[in-house]
mmCIF file of C-alpha atoms and ligand atoms in Angstrom:
data_model
loop_
_atom_site.group_PDB
_atom_site.id
_atom_site.type_symbol
_atom_site.label_atom_id
_atom_site.label_comp_id
_atom_site.label_asym_id
_atom_site.label_seq_id
_atom_site.Cartn_x
_atom_site.Cartn_y
_atom_site.Cartn_z
ATOM 1 C CA MET A 1 -89.695 -49.221 4.324
ATOM 2 C CA SER A 2 -86.575 -47.553 5.670
ATOM 3 C CA ASN A 3 -84.241 -45.602 3.422
ATOM 4 C CA PHE A 4 -80.470 -45.930 3.398
ATOM 5 C CA PHE A 5 -78.178 -42.921 3.640
ATOM 6 C CA ALA A 6 -74.402 -42.771 3.922
ATOM 7 C CA LEU A 7 -72.425 -40.212 5.879
ATOM 8 C CA ILE A 8 -68.671 -39.797 5.517
ATOM 9 C CA PRO A 9 -66.918 -37.810 8.255
ATOM 10 C CA ALA A 10 -64.032 -36.109 6.448
ATOM 11 C CA ALA A 11 -63.117 -33.239 8.714
ATOM 12 C CA GLY A 12 -60.012 -34.721 10.317
ATOM 13 C CA SER A 13 -56.454 -33.505 9.809
ATOM 14 C CA GLY A 14 -54.728 -36.896 9.656
ATOM 15 C CA SER A 15 -52.183 -36.007 12.328
ATOM 16 C CA ARG A 16 -50.700 -39.529 12.414
ATOM 17 C CA MET A 17 -50.038 -39.280 8.696
ATOM 18 C CA HIS A 18 -47.575 -36.413 9.201
ATOM 19 C CA ASN A 19 -48.512 -34.710 5.968
ATOM 20 C CA GLU A 20 -49.655 -31.123 5.590
ATOM 21 C CA LEU A 21 -52.510 -32.200 3.367
ATOM 22 C CA PRO A 22 -55.393 -33.770 5.357
ATOM 23 C CA LYS A 23 -55.144 -37.497 4.622
ATOM 24 C CA GLN A 24 -58.560 -37.752 2.968
ATOM 25 C CA TYR A 25 -57.059 -35.741 0.100
ATOM 26 C CA LEU A 26 -53.756 -37.594 -0.244
ATOM 27 C CA PRO A 27 -53.402 -39.031 -3.744
ATOM 28 C CA LEU A 28 -54.295 -42.692 -4.108
ATOM 29 C CA ASN A 29 -54.338 -44.062 -7.630
ATOM 30 C CA ASN A 30 -54.569 -40.567 -9.104
ATOM 31 C CA ARG A 31 -57.563 -39.647 -6.958
ATOM 32 C CA PRO A 32 -57.881 -38.051 -3.531
ATOM 33 C CA MET A 33 -58.308 -40.874 -1.010
ATOM 34 C CA ILE A 34 -61.899 -39.920 -0.149
ATOM 35 C CA TYR A 35 -62.890 -40.526 -3.786
ATOM 36 C CA HIS A 36 -62.580 -44.269 -3.227
ATOM 37 C CA ALA A 37 -64.818 -44.232 -0.134
ATOM 38 C CA ILE A 38 -67.463 -42.205 -1.968
ATOM 39 C CA SER A 39 -67.259 -44.451 -5.013
ATOM 40 C CA ALA A 40 -67.859 -47.656 -3.003
ATOM 41 C CA LEU A 41 -70.987 -46.164 -1.400
ATOM 42 C CA PHE A 42 -72.184 -44.589 -4.646
ATOM 43 C CA GLN A 43 -72.260 -47.942 -6.415
ATOM 44 C CA ASN A 44 -74.664 -49.440 -3.902
ATOM 45 C CA HIS A 45 -78.182 -49.086 -5.260
ATOM 46 C CA ARG A 46 -79.905 -49.024 -1.891
ATOM 47 C CA ILE A 47 -77.954 -45.983 -0.715
ATOM 48 C CA THR A 48 -79.848 -43.006 -2.075
ATOM 49 C CA ARG A 49 -77.681 -40.152 -0.783
ATOM 50 C CA ILE A 50 -74.145 -39.692 0.495
ATOM 51 C CA PHE A 51 -73.398 -36.851 2.877
ATOM 52 C CA VAL A 52 -69.764 -35.781 3.188
ATOM 53 C CA VAL A 53 -68.942 -33.814 6.333
ATOM 54 C CA LEU A 54 -66.113 -31.361 5.678
ATOM 55 C CA ALA A 55 -64.239 -29.060 8.032
ATOM 56 C CA PRO A 56 -65.711 -25.533 7.934
ATOM 57 C CA ASN A 57 -62.357 -24.232 6.662
ATOM 58 C CA ASP A 58 -61.844 -26.980 4.053
ATOM 59 C CA ASN A 59 -60.362 -25.563 0.886
ATOM 60 C CA GLU A 60 -59.368 -28.816 -0.826
ATOM 61 C CA TRP A 61 -62.754 -30.296 -1.737
ATOM 62 C CA ILE A 62 -63.500 -27.686 -4.393
ATOM 63 C CA LYS A 63 -60.252 -28.432 -6.209
ATOM 64 C CA TYR A 64 -61.665 -31.697 -7.583
ATOM 65 C CA ASP A 65 -64.428 -32.636 -9.972
ATOM 66 C CA TRP A 66 -67.122 -34.626 -8.146
ATOM 67 C CA SER A 67 -69.754 -34.387 -10.886
ATOM 68 C CA GLU A 68 -69.859 -38.139 -11.523
ATOM 69 C CA PHE A 69 -71.453 -38.520 -8.068
ATOM 70 C CA SER A 70 -73.591 -35.379 -8.134
ATOM 71 C CA GLU A 71 -76.977 -37.101 -8.270
ATOM 72 C CA LYS A 72 -76.309 -38.640 -4.835
ATOM 73 C CA LEU A 73 -73.746 -36.369 -3.174
ATOM 74 C CA THR A 74 -74.277 -33.569 -0.637
ATOM 75 C CA THR A 75 -71.448 -31.804 1.199
ATOM 76 C CA LEU A 76 -71.929 -30.336 4.655
ATOM 77 C CA ASN A 77 -69.316 -27.901 5.997
ATOM 78 C CA CYS A 78 -69.973 -28.616 9.637
ATOM 79 C CA GLY A 79 -67.158 -30.865 10.842
ATOM 80 C CA GLY A 80 -66.167 -30.556 14.486
ATOM 81 C CA ALA A 81 -63.215 -31.127 16.777
ATOM 82 C CA THR A 82 -63.672 -34.901 16.978
ATOM 83 C CA ARG A 83 -65.017 -37.597 14.669
ATOM 84 C CA ALA A 84 -68.073 -38.012 16.910
ATOM 85 C CA VAL A 85 -68.854 -34.276 16.733
ATOM 86 C CA SER A 86 -68.404 -34.302 12.954
ATOM 87 C CA VAL A 87 -70.841 -37.208 12.636
ATOM 88 C CA LEU A 88 -73.419 -35.644 14.960
ATOM 89 C CA ASN A 89 -73.172 -32.232 13.266
ATOM 90 C CA GLY A 90 -73.493 -33.961 9.905
ATOM 91 C CA LEU A 91 -76.575 -35.887 10.989
ATOM 92 C CA THR A 92 -78.244 -32.717 12.244
ATOM 93 C CA ALA A 93 -77.436 -30.756 9.073
ATOM 94 C CA ALA A 94 -78.437 -33.653 6.801
ATOM 95 C CA LYS A 95 -81.871 -33.847 8.401
ATOM 96 C CA GLN A 96 -82.436 -30.152 7.766
ATOM 97 C CA LYS A 97 -81.609 -30.599 4.067
ATOM 98 C CA ASN A 98 -83.309 -33.858 3.354
ATOM 99 C CA LEU A 99 -86.188 -36.030 4.163
ATOM 100 C CA ILE A 100 -84.567 -38.388 6.638
ATOM 101 C CA GLY A 101 -86.965 -40.377 8.788
ATOM 102 C CA ALA A 102 -86.319 -41.374 12.385
ATOM 103 C CA SER A 103 -85.963 -45.026 11.450
ATOM 104 C CA ASP A 104 -83.960 -44.567 8.249
ATOM 105 C CA TRP A 105 -80.570 -46.240 8.219
ATOM 106 C CA ILE A 106 -77.360 -44.203 8.279
ATOM 107 C CA LEU A 107 -74.127 -45.875 7.197
ATOM 108 C CA VAL A 108 -71.229 -43.931 8.666
ATOM 109 C CA HIS A 109 -68.026 -44.615 6.738
ATOM 110 C CA ASP A 110 -64.530 -43.213 7.267
ATOM 111 C CA ALA A 111 -63.060 -41.202 4.400
ATOM 112 C CA ALA A 112 -59.831 -43.034 5.211
ATOM 113 C CA ARG A 113 -61.088 -46.538 4.291
ATOM 114 C CA PRO A 114 -60.595 -46.597 0.533
ATOM 115 C CA CYS A 115 -60.661 -50.393 0.087
ATOM 116 C CA LEU A 116 -64.257 -51.207 1.069
ATOM 117 C CA THR A 117 -65.712 -53.692 -1.433
ATOM 118 C CA SER A 118 -69.258 -53.811 -2.738
ATOM 119 C CA ILE A 119 -69.494 -57.364 -1.371
ATOM 120 C CA GLN A 120 -68.738 -56.319 2.228
ATOM 121 C CA LEU A 121 -71.070 -53.336 1.945
ATOM 122 C CA GLU A 122 -73.887 -55.495 0.621
ATOM 123 C CA LYS A 123 -73.278 -58.063 3.336
ATOM 124 C CA LEU A 124 -73.485 -55.396 6.056
ATOM 125 C CA ILE A 125 -76.768 -54.056 4.721
ATOM 126 C CA ASN A 126 -78.260 -57.523 4.255
ATOM 127 C CA GLN A 127 -77.341 -58.683 7.735
ATOM 128 C CA LEU A 128 -78.592 -55.564 9.489
ATOM 129 C CA ALA A 129 -81.599 -54.358 7.500
ATOM 130 C CA ASP A 130 -83.997 -56.114 9.920
ATOM 131 C CA ASP A 131 -81.870 -55.709 13.033
ATOM 132 C CA GLU A 132 -83.194 -54.022 16.156
ATOM 133 C CA VAL A 133 -79.933 -52.228 16.945
ATOM 134 C CA GLY A 134 -77.651 -52.079 13.896
ATOM 135 C CA GLY A 135 -73.960 -52.864 13.755
ATOM 136 C CA LEU A 136 -70.707 -52.643 11.882
ATOM 137 C CA LEU A 137 -68.106 -54.403 9.800
ATOM 138 C CA ALA A 138 -65.357 -55.871 11.962
ATOM 139 C CA VAL A 139 -62.566 -58.463 11.920
ATOM 140 C CA PRO A 140 -61.365 -60.789 14.660
ATOM 141 C CA VAL A 141 -58.008 -59.657 16.093
ATOM 142 C CA ALA A 142 -55.180 -61.698 14.580
ATOM 143 C CA ASP A 143 -52.058 -60.695 16.511
ATOM 144 C CA THR A 144 -51.142 -61.619 20.079
ATOM 145 C CA LEU A 145 -51.970 -58.632 22.254
ATOM 146 C CA LYS A 146 -49.580 -57.277 24.888
ATOM 147 C CA ARG A 147 -50.475 -54.761 27.588
ATOM 148 C CA GLY A 148 -47.410 -52.532 27.894
ATOM 149 C CA ASN A 149 -46.281 -50.374 30.808
ATOM 150 C CA ALA A 150 -44.646 -46.937 30.831
ATOM 151 C CA GLU A 151 -41.178 -48.530 30.479
ATOM 152 C CA TYR A 152 -42.123 -50.330 27.264
ATOM 153 C CA ARG A 153 -42.171 -53.667 29.138
ATOM 154 C CA ILE A 154 -44.971 -56.178 28.880
ATOM 155 C CA ALA A 155 -47.288 -55.966 31.875
ATOM 156 C CA HIS A 156 -49.276 -58.949 30.637
ATOM 157 C CA THR A 157 -50.667 -60.693 27.578
ATOM 158 C CA GLU A 158 -54.309 -59.983 26.812
ATOM 159 C CA SER A 159 -56.505 -62.801 25.611
ATOM 160 C CA ARG A 160 -57.704 -62.107 22.094
ATOM 161 C CA GLU A 161 -60.687 -64.413 22.496
ATOM 162 C CA ASN A 162 -63.791 -62.596 21.239
ATOM 163 C CA LEU A 163 -61.780 -59.460 20.423
ATOM 164 C CA TRP A 164 -62.643 -57.689 17.197
ATOM 165 C CA GLN A 165 -61.278 -54.683 15.347
ATOM 166 C CA ALA A 166 -64.061 -52.274 14.505
ATOM 167 C CA GLN A 167 -64.237 -50.985 10.952
ATOM 168 C CA THR A 168 -66.753 -48.910 9.036
ATOM 169 C CA PRO A 169 -69.393 -48.626 7.656
ATOM 170 C CA GLN A 170 -71.241 -48.613 10.946
ATOM 171 C CA MET A 171 -74.971 -48.762 10.371
ATOM 172 C CA PHE A 172 -77.575 -47.426 12.788
ATOM 173 C CA ARG A 173 -81.009 -45.880 12.535
ATOM 174 C CA TYR A 174 -81.042 -42.068 12.473
ATOM 175 C CA ASP A 175 -82.769 -41.453 15.791
ATOM 176 C CA LEU A 176 -80.820 -44.066 17.710
ATOM 177 C CA LEU A 177 -77.488 -42.786 16.414
ATOM 178 C CA THR A 178 -78.204 -39.109 17.116
ATOM 179 C CA THR A 179 -79.505 -39.937 20.601
ATOM 180 C CA ALA A 180 -76.448 -42.097 21.272
ATOM 181 C CA LEU A 181 -73.957 -39.465 20.064
ATOM 182 C CA ARG A 182 -75.633 -36.706 22.085
ATOM 183 C CA ASN A 183 -75.540 -38.954 25.140
ATOM 184 C CA THR A 184 -71.768 -39.499 24.799
ATOM 185 C CA ALA A 185 -70.907 -35.879 23.994
ATOM 186 C CA ASN A 186 -68.659 -35.674 27.076
ATOM 187 C CA ILE A 187 -66.959 -39.068 26.651
ATOM 188 C CA HIS A 188 -64.051 -39.740 24.293
ATOM 189 C CA ILE A 189 -65.207 -42.270 21.723
ATOM 190 C CA THR A 190 -63.637 -43.162 18.387
ATOM 191 C CA ASP A 191 -66.534 -44.857 16.624
ATOM 192 C CA ASP A 192 -70.318 -44.770 16.393
ATOM 193 C CA ALA A 193 -70.892 -48.193 17.907
ATOM 194 C CA SER A 194 -69.292 -47.021 21.185
ATOM 195 C CA ALA A 195 -72.014 -44.411 21.525
ATOM 196 C CA VAL A 196 -74.734 -47.010 20.918
ATOM 197 C CA GLU A 197 -73.093 -49.410 23.376
ATOM 198 C CA ALA A 198 -73.198 -46.674 26.025
ATOM 199 C CA LEU A 199 -76.997 -46.845 25.806
ATOM 200 C CA GLY A 200 -76.762 -50.491 26.915
ATOM 201 C CA LEU A 201 -77.372 -51.868 23.408
ATOM 202 C CA ARG A 202 -75.323 -54.535 21.610
ATOM 203 C CA PRO A 203 -74.449 -53.644 18.013
ATOM 204 C CA LYS A 204 -73.932 -56.629 15.725
ATOM 205 C CA LEU A 205 -70.456 -57.560 14.479
ATOM 206 C CA VAL A 206 -70.572 -58.381 10.771
ATOM 207 C CA LEU A 207 -67.504 -60.323 9.645
ATOM 208 C CA SER A 208 -65.362 -58.281 7.260
ATOM 209 C CA ASP A 209 -61.765 -58.679 6.090
ATOM 210 C CA THR A 210 -58.532 -56.799 6.650
ATOM 211 C CA TYR A 211 -58.591 -55.208 3.187
ATOM 212 C CA ASN A 212 -61.012 -52.684 4.656
ATOM 213 C CA PHE A 213 -58.315 -51.230 6.925
ATOM 214 C CA LYS A 214 -58.087 -47.567 7.854
ATOM 215 C CA VAL A 215 -55.262 -45.555 6.300
ATOM 216 C CA THR A 216 -53.678 -44.051 9.397
ATOM 217 C CA TYR A 217 -49.872 -44.089 9.027
ATOM 218 C CA PRO A 218 -47.790 -43.109 5.961
ATOM 219 C CA GLN A 219 -47.018 -46.727 5.036
ATOM 220 C CA ASP A 220 -50.745 -47.575 4.906
ATOM 221 C CA LEU A 221 -51.108 -45.464 1.800
ATOM 222 C CA ALA A 222 -48.773 -47.650 -0.256
ATOM 223 C CA LEU A 223 -50.663 -50.759 0.845
ATOM 224 C CA ALA A 224 -54.027 -49.261 -0.115
ATOM 225 C CA GLU A 225 -52.594 -48.302 -3.491
ATOM 226 C CA LEU A 226 -51.415 -51.856 -4.147
ATOM 227 C CA ILE A 227 -54.827 -53.282 -3.251
ATOM 228 C CA ILE A 228 -56.679 -50.864 -5.531
ATOM 229 C CA GLN A 229 -54.239 -51.351 -8.403
ATOM 230 C CA LYS A 230 -54.566 -55.133 -8.115
ATOM 231 C CA ARG A 231 -58.368 -54.844 -8.236
ATOM 232 C CA ASN A 232 -58.203 -52.632 -11.310
ATOM 233 C CA ASN A 233 -55.781 -55.001 -13.093
ATOM 234 C CA PRO A 234 -56.490 -58.497 -11.769
HETATM 235 N N1 CTP B 1 -62.810 -37.121 11.314
HETATM 236 C C1 CTP B 1 -63.707 -36.062 11.257
HETATM 237 N N2 CTP B 1 -63.614 -35.041 12.153
HETATM 238 C C2 CTP B 1 -62.645 -35.046 13.083
HETATM 239 C C3 CTP B 1 -61.729 -36.122 13.155
HETATM 240 C C4 CTP B 1 -61.843 -37.158 12.249
HETATM 241 O O1 CTP B 1 -64.594 -36.039 10.389
HETATM 242 N N3 CTP B 1 -62.561 -34.019 13.920
HETATM 243 C C5 CTP B 1 -62.890 -38.179 10.275
HETATM 244 C C6 CTP B 1 -61.597 -38.325 9.491
HETATM 245 O O2 CTP B 1 -61.546 -37.330 8.450
HETATM 246 C C7 CTP B 1 -61.680 -39.744 8.986
HETATM 247 C C8 CTP B 1 -62.495 -40.458 10.075
HETATM 248 O O3 CTP B 1 -63.081 -39.435 10.876
HETATM 249 O O4 CTP B 1 -62.393 -39.855 7.782
HETATM 250 C C9 CTP B 1 -61.625 -41.399 10.886
HETATM 251 O O5 CTP B 1 -60.748 -40.657 11.691
HETATM 252 P P1 CTP B 1 -59.157 -40.834 11.740
HETATM 253 O O6 CTP B 1 -58.729 -41.978 10.926
HETATM 254 O O7 CTP B 1 -58.754 -40.765 13.161
HETATM 255 O O8 CTP B 1 -58.683 -39.517 10.946
HETATM 256 P P2 CTP B 1 -57.979 -38.222 11.525
HETATM 257 O O9 CTP B 1 -58.603 -37.856 12.830
HETATM 258 O O10 CTP B 1 -57.992 -37.223 10.430
HETATM 259 O O11 CTP B 1 -56.480 -38.754 11.743
HETATM 260 P P3 CTP B 1 -55.608 -38.639 13.095
HETATM 261 O O12 CTP B 1 -56.418 -39.296 14.196
HETATM 262 O O13 CTP B 1 -54.340 -39.391 12.775
HETATM 263 O O14 CTP B 1 -55.386 -37.179 13.329
HETATM 264 MG MG1 MG B 2 -58.525 -39.173 14.505
#
């Protein structure tokens, strides 16, 4: 039987958010944004431990009370220059601390996705628990896609057939994911599936919804807040 672990890379600066505070700590419903990502993973009974990868110079984490999660939560101060490096460093450090087996599942989830529901998380785990490769939550692209040129003119319209937006969690077995991330160390990738794809494998797309969007720009924060408030007061 494989175990399930979660790993949250939270060592970014949130440059597109244009706020001095790294976005994972921006207030969202009276909590730092990362609280919501941790909480969603914490409530899943199959996930036995959540690793949070912080920047080595993080001085925000300790300002909050995380004791409600303490039985499952481990912080690792080993974030790197990119998301991929933060994840790989986190995986390496987590293995040193804990009994993680080669074939145990790791669910990598962005700190900046506060609206993940227990239903989507459960669906991901159920659909992938017996999968050879692993996969991720994703949604089919909805908008018409334009390829622009340097003059802000449309070069052409891209077909959106079979195009998906990748979300997180992304779920892969420990050894496969570490091998994949080491293999792509010199390539710019922005998610875990890209690393696995580079090995010639085909991660599975598990249908999600757009509520699980990534808070990237300032206006995204207000939208996330509305979604969470509506869930708390239906
Ligand atoms: N991340 C990380 N280490 C990095 C960069 C990103 O752990 N060096 C984490 C972020 O903290 C976030 C997740 O990866 O939880 C997704 O990244 P993104 O949304 O791009 O966050 P940032 O890189 O912080 O934002 P930006 O790209 O706008 O600077
Ligand atoms: Mg980034």
